[in-house]
PDB file of C-alpha atoms in Angstrom:
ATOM      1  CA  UNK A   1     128.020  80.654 187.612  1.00  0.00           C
ATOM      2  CA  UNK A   2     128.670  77.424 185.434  1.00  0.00           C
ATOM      3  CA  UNK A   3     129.125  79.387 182.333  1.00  0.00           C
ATOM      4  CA  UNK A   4     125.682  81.439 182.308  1.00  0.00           C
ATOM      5  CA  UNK A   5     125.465  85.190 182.046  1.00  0.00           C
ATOM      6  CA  UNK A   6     123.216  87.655 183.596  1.00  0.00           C
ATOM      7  CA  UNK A   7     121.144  84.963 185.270  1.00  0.00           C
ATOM      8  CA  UNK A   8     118.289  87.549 186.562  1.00  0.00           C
ATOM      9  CA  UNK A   9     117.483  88.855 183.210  1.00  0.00           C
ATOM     10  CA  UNK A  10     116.986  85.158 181.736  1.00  0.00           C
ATOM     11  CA  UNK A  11     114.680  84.564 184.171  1.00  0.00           C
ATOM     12  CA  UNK A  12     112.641  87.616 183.739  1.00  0.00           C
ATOM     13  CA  UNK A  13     112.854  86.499 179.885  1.00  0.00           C
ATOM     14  CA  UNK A  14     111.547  82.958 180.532  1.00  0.00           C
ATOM     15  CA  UNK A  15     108.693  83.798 182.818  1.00  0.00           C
ATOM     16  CA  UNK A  16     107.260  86.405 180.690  1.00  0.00           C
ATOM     17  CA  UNK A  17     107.885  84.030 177.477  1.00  0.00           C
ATOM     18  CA  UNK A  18     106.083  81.201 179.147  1.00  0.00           C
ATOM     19  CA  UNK A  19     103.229  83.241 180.028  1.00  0.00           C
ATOM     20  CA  UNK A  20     102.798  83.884 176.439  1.00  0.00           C
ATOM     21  CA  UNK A  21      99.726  81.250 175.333  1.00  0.00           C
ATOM     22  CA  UNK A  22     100.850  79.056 172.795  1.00  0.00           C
ATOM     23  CA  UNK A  23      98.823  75.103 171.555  1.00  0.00           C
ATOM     24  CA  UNK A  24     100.357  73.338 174.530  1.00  0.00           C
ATOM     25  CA  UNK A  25      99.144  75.294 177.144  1.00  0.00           C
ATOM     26  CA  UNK A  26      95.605  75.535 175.718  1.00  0.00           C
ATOM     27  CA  UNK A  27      95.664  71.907 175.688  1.00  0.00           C
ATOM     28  CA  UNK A  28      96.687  70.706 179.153  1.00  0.00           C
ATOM     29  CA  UNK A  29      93.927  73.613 180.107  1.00  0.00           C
ATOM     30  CA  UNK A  30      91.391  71.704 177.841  1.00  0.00           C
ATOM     31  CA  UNK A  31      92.710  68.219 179.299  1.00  0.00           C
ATOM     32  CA  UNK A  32      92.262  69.560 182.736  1.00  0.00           C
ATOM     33  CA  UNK A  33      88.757  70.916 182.630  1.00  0.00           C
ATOM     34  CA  UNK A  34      87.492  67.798 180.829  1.00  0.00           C
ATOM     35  CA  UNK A  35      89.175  64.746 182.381  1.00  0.00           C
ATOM     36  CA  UNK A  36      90.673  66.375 185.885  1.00  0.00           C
ATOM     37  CA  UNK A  37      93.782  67.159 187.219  1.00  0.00           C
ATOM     38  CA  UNK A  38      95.775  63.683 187.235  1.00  0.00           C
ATOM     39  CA  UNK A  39      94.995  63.384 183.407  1.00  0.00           C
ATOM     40  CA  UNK A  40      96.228  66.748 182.777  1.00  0.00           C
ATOM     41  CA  UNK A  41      99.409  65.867 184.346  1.00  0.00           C
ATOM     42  CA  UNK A  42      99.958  63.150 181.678  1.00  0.00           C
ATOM     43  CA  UNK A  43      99.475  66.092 179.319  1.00  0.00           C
ATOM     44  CA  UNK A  44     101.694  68.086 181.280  1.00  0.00           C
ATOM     45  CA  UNK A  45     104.331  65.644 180.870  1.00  0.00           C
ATOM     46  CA  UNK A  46     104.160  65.596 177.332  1.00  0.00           C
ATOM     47  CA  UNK A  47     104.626  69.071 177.201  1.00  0.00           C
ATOM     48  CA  UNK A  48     108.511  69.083 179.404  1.00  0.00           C
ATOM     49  CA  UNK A  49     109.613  65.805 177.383  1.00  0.00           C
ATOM     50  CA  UNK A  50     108.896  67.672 174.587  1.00  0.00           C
ATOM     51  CA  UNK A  51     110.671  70.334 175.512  1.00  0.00           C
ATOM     52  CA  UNK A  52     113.778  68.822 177.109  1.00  0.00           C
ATOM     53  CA  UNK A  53     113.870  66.914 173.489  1.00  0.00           C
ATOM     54  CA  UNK A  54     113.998  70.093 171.738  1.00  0.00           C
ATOM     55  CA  UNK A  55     116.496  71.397 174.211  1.00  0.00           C
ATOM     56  CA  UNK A  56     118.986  68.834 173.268  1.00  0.00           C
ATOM     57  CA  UNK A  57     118.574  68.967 169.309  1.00  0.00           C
ATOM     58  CA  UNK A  58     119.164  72.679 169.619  1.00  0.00           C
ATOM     59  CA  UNK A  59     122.193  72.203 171.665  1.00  0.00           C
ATOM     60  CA  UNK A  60     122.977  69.229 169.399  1.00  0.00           C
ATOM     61  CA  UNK A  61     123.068  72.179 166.344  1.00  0.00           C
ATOM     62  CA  UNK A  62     119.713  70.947 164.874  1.00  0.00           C
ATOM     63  CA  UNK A  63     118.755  74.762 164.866  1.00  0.00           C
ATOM     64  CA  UNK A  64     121.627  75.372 162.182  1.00  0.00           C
ATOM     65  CA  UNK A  65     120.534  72.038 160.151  1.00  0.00           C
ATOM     66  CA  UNK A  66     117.035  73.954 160.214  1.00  0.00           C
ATOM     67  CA  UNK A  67     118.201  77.187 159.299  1.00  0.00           C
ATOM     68  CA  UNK A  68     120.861  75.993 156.739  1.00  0.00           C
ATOM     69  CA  UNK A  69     118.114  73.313 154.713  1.00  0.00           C
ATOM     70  CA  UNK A  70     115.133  75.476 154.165  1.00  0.00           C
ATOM     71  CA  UNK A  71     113.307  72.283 152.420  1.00  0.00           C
ATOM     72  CA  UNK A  72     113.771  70.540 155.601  1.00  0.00           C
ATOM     73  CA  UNK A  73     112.082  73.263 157.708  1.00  0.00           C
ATOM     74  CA  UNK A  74     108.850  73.284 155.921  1.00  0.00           C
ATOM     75  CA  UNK A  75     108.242  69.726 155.957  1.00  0.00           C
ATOM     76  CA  UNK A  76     108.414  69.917 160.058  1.00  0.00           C
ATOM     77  CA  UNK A  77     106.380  72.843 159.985  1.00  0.00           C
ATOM     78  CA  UNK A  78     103.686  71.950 157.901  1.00  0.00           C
ATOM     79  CA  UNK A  79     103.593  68.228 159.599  1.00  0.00           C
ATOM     80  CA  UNK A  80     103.542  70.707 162.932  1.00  0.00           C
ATOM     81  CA  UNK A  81     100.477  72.822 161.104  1.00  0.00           C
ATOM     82  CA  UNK A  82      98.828  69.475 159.804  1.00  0.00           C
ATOM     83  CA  UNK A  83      98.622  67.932 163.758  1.00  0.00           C
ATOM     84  CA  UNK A  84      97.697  71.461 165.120  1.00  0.00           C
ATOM     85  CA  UNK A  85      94.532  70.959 162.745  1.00  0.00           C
ATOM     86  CA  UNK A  86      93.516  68.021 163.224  1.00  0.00           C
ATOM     87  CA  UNK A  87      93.505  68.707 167.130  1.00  0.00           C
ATOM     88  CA  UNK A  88      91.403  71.850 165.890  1.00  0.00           C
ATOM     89  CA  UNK A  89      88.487  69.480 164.397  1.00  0.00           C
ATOM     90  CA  UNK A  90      89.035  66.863 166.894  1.00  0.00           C
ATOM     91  CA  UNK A  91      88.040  69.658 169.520  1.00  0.00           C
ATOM     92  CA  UNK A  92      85.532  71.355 167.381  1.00  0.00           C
ATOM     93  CA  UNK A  93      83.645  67.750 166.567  1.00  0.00           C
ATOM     94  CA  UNK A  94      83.761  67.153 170.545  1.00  0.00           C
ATOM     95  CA  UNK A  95      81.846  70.511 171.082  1.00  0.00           C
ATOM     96  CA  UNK A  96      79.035  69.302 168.550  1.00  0.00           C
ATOM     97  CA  UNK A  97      78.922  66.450 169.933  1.00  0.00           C
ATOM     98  CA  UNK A  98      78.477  67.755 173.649  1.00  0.00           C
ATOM     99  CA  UNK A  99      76.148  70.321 172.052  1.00  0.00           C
ATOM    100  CA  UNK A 100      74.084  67.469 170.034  1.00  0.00           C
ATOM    101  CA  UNK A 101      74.370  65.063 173.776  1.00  0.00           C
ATOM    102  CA  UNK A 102      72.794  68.521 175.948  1.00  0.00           C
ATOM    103  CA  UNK A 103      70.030  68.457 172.900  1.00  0.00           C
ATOM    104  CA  UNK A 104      69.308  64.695 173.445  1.00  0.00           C
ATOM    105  CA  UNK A 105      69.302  65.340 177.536  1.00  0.00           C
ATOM    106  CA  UNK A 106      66.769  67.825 177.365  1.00  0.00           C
ATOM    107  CA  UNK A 107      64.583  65.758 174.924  1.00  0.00           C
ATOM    108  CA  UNK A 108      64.968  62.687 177.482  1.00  0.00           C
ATOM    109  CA  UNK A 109      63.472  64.934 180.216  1.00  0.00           C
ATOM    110  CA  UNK A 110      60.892  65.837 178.435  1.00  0.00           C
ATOM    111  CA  UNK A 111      60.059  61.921 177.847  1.00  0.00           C
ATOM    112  CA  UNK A 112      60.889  61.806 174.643  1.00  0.00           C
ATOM    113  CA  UNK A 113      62.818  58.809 175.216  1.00  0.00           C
ATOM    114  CA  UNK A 114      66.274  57.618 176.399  1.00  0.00           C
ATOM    115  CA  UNK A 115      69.278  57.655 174.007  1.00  0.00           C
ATOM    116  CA  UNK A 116      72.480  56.124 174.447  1.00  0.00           C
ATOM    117  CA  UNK A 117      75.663  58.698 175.134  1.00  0.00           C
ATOM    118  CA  UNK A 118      77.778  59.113 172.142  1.00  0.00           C
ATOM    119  CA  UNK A 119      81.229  56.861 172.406  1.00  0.00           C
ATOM    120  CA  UNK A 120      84.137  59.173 172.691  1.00  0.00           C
ATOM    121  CA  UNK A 121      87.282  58.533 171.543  1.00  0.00           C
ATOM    122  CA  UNK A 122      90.211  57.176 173.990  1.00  0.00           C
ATOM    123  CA  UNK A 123      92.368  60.047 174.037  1.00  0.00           C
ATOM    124  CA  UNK A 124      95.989  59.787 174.984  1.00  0.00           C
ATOM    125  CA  UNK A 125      96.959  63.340 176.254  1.00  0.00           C
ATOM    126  CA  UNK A 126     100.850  62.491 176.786  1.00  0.00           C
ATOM    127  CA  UNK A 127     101.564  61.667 172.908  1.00  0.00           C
ATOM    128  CA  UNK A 128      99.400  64.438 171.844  1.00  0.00           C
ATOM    129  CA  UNK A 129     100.960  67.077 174.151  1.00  0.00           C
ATOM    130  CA  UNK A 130     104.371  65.533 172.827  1.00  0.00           C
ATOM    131  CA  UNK A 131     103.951  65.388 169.216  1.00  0.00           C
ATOM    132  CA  UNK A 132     103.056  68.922 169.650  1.00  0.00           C
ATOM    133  CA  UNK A 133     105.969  70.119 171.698  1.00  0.00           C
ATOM    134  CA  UNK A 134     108.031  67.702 168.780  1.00  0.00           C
ATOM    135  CA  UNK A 135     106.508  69.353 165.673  1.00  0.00           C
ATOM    136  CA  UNK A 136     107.491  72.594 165.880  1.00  0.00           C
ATOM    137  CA  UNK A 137     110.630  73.936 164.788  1.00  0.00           C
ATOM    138  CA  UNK A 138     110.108  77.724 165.215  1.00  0.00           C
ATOM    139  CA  UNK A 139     110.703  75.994 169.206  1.00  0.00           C
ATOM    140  CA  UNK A 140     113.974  74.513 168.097  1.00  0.00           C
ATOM    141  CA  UNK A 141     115.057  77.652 166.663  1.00  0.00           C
ATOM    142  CA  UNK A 142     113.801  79.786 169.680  1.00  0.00           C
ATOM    143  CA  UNK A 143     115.671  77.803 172.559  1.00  0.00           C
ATOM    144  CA  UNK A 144     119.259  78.191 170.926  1.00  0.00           C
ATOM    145  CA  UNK A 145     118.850  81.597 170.173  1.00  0.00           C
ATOM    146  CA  UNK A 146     117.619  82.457 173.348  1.00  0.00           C
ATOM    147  CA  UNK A 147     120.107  80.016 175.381  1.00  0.00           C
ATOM    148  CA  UNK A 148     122.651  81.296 173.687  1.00  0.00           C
ATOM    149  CA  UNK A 149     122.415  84.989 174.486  1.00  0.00           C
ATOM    150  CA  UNK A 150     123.089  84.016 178.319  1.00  0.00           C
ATOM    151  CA  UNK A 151     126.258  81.547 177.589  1.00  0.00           C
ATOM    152  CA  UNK A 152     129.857  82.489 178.210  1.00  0.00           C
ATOM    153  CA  UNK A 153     131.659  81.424 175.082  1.00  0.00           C
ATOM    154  CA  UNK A 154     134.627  81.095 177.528  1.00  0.00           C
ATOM    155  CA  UNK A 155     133.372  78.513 179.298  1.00  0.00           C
ATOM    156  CA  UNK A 156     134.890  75.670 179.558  1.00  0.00           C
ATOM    157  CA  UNK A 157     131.739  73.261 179.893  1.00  0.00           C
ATOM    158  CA  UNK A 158     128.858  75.046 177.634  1.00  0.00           C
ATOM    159  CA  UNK A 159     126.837  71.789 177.512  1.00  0.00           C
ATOM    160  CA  UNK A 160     126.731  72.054 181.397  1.00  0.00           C
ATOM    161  CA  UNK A 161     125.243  75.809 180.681  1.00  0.00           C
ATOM    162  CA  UNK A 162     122.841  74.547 178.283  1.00  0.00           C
ATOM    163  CA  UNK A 163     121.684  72.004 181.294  1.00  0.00           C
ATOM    164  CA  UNK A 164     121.502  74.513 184.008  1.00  0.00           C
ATOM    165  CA  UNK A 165     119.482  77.267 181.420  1.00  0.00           C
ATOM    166  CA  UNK A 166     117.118  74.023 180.399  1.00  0.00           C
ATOM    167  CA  UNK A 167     116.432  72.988 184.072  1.00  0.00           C
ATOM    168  CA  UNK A 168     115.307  76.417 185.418  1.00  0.00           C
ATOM    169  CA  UNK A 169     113.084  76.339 182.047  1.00  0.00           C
ATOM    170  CA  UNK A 170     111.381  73.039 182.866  1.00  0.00           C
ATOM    171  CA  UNK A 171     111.069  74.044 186.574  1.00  0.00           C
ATOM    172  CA  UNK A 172     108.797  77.717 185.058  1.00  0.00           C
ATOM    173  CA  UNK A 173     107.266  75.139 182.627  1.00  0.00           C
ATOM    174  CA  UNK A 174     106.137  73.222 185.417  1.00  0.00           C
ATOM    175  CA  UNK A 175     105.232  75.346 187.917  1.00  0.00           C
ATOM    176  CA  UNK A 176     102.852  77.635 185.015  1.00  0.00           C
ATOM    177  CA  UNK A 177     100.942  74.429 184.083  1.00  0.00           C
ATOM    178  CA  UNK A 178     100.730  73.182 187.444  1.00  0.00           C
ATOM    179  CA  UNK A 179      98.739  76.386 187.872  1.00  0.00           C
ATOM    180  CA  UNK A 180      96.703  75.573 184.955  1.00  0.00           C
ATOM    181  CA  UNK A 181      95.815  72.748 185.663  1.00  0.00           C
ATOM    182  CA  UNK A 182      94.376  73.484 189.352  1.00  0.00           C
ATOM    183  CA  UNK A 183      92.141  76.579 187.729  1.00  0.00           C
ATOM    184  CA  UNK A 184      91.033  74.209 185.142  1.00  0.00           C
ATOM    185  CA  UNK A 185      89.818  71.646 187.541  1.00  0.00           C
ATOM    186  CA  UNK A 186      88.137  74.607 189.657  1.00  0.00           C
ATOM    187  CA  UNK A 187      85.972  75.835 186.321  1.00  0.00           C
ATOM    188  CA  UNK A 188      85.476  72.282 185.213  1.00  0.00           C
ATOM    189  CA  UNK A 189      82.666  71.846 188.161  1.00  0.00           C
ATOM    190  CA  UNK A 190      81.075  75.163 186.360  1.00  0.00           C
ATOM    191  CA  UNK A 191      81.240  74.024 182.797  1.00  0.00           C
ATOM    192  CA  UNK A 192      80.107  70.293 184.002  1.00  0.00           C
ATOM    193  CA  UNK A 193      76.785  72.051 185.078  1.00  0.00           C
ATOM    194  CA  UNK A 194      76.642  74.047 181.753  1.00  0.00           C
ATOM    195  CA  UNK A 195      77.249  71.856 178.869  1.00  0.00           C
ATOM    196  CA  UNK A 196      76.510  75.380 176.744  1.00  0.00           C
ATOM    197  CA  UNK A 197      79.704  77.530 178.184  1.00  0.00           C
ATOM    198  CA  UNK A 198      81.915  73.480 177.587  1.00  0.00           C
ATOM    199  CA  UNK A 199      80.583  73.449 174.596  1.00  0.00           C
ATOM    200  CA  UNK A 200      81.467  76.804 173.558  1.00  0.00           C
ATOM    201  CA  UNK A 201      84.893  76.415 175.590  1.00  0.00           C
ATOM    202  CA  UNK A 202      85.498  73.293 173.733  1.00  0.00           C
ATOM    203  CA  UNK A 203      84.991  75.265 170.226  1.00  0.00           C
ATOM    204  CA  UNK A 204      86.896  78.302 171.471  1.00  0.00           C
ATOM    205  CA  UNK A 205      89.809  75.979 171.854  1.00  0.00           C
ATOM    206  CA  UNK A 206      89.532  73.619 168.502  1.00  0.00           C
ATOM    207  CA  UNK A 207      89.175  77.874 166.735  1.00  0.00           C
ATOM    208  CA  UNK A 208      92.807  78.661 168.642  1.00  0.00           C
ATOM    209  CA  UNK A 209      94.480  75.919 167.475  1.00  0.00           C
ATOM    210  CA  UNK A 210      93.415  76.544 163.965  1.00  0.00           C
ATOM    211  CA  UNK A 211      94.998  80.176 164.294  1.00  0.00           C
ATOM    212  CA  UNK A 212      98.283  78.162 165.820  1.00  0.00           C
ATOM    213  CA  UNK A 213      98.374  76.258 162.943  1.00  0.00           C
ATOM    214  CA  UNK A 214      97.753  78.927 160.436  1.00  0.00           C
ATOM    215  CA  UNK A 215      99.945  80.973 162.502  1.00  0.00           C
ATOM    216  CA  UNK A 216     103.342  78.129 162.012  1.00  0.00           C
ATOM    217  CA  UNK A 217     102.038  77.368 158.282  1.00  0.00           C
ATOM    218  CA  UNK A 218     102.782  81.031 157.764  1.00  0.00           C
ATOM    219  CA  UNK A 219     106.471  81.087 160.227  1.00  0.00           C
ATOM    220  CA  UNK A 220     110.140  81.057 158.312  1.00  0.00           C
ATOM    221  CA  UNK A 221     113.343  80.109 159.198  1.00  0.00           C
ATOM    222  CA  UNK A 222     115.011  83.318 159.736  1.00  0.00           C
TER     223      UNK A 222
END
């Protein structure tokens, strides 16, 4: 069917590699429990454009120009490992800061006086989700090697194969953080009445995407 091969088996592949947890589903998670579901869509969004743009360089043979120009490859990955780490502190400085905000609550309580709530930063969940998705090129390499495996070189129309294999992988993509993002609005009310357990969620999250980062510093080509 339209050039793809063993159609069940790809999809047993695909769920079960986007069930692995990788940066961009800790993040719409994160987005979610802080900011609420309709937010964490904007995220969410981030995430498929970013993917459906990796898609099409990897069809478009970006995945060879990668593996043939090894230079080339570690500039994207440390740019990839450089973003990943500067989500990392931007997530760790939010949980001191939530931390330092339940400190000043309790001290107002207590009469100790009022203080003003610390400005937070305007955070814009779509690029960030998208530079991401963008700045990774162990993804590029993944979704033509993977792709591949279930395209009939005798097709007539691989680019049409390519589509159909990149559709049903938006459509698991979307469906997984739609999930997310509902049980990250249900534990949000929790962690909204226990700024310990968001602050500790918050640091828990900036520590993963240090090991991400570490983790893509490390990756190679091959």
């Amino acid at each position: 069917m339209l050039g793809i091969t063993d159609l069940s088996t790809y999809l047993v592949g695909l769920a079960l590699i986007i069930l692995l947890p990788g940066p961009n589903s800790l993040y719409v998670v994160s987005v979610a429990a802080r900011l609420g579901p309709k937010v964490a869509y904007r995220a969410a969004g981030g995430v498929l454009c970013g993917d459906a743009v990796l898609m099409a360089l990897s069809a478009g043979g970006v995945a060879s120009l990668l593996h043939a120009t090894p230079w080339l490859f570690t500039v994207v990955k440390f740019a990839g490992a450089g973003y990943l780490t500067w989500l990392a502190v931007g997530m760790l400085r939010g949980a001191w800061a939530l931390w330092r905000g339940r400190e000043a609550r309790k001290a107002e309580l207590k009469g100790d006086g009022a203080q003003a709530a610390p400005k937070t930063a305007v955070e814009r969940p779509y690029r960030r989700a998208l530079v991401v998705s963008l700045l990774n090129p162990k993804a590029i390499l993944f979704f033509i090697s993977f792709f591949v495996q279930f395209v009939d070189p005798s097709y007539a129309h691989p680019a049409l194969s390519f589509l159909t294999l990149g559709a049903w992988a938006q459509l698991f993509s979307f469906t997984y953080l739609s999930v997310l993002i509902f049980s990250g609005t249900f534990l949000a009310a929790t962690f909204r009445r226990r700024k310990r357990l968001t602050a500790g969620l918050s640091a828990g999250a900036g520590a993963a995407f240090l090991g991400f980062a570490a983790k893509l510093s490390l990756a190679s080509a091959s």
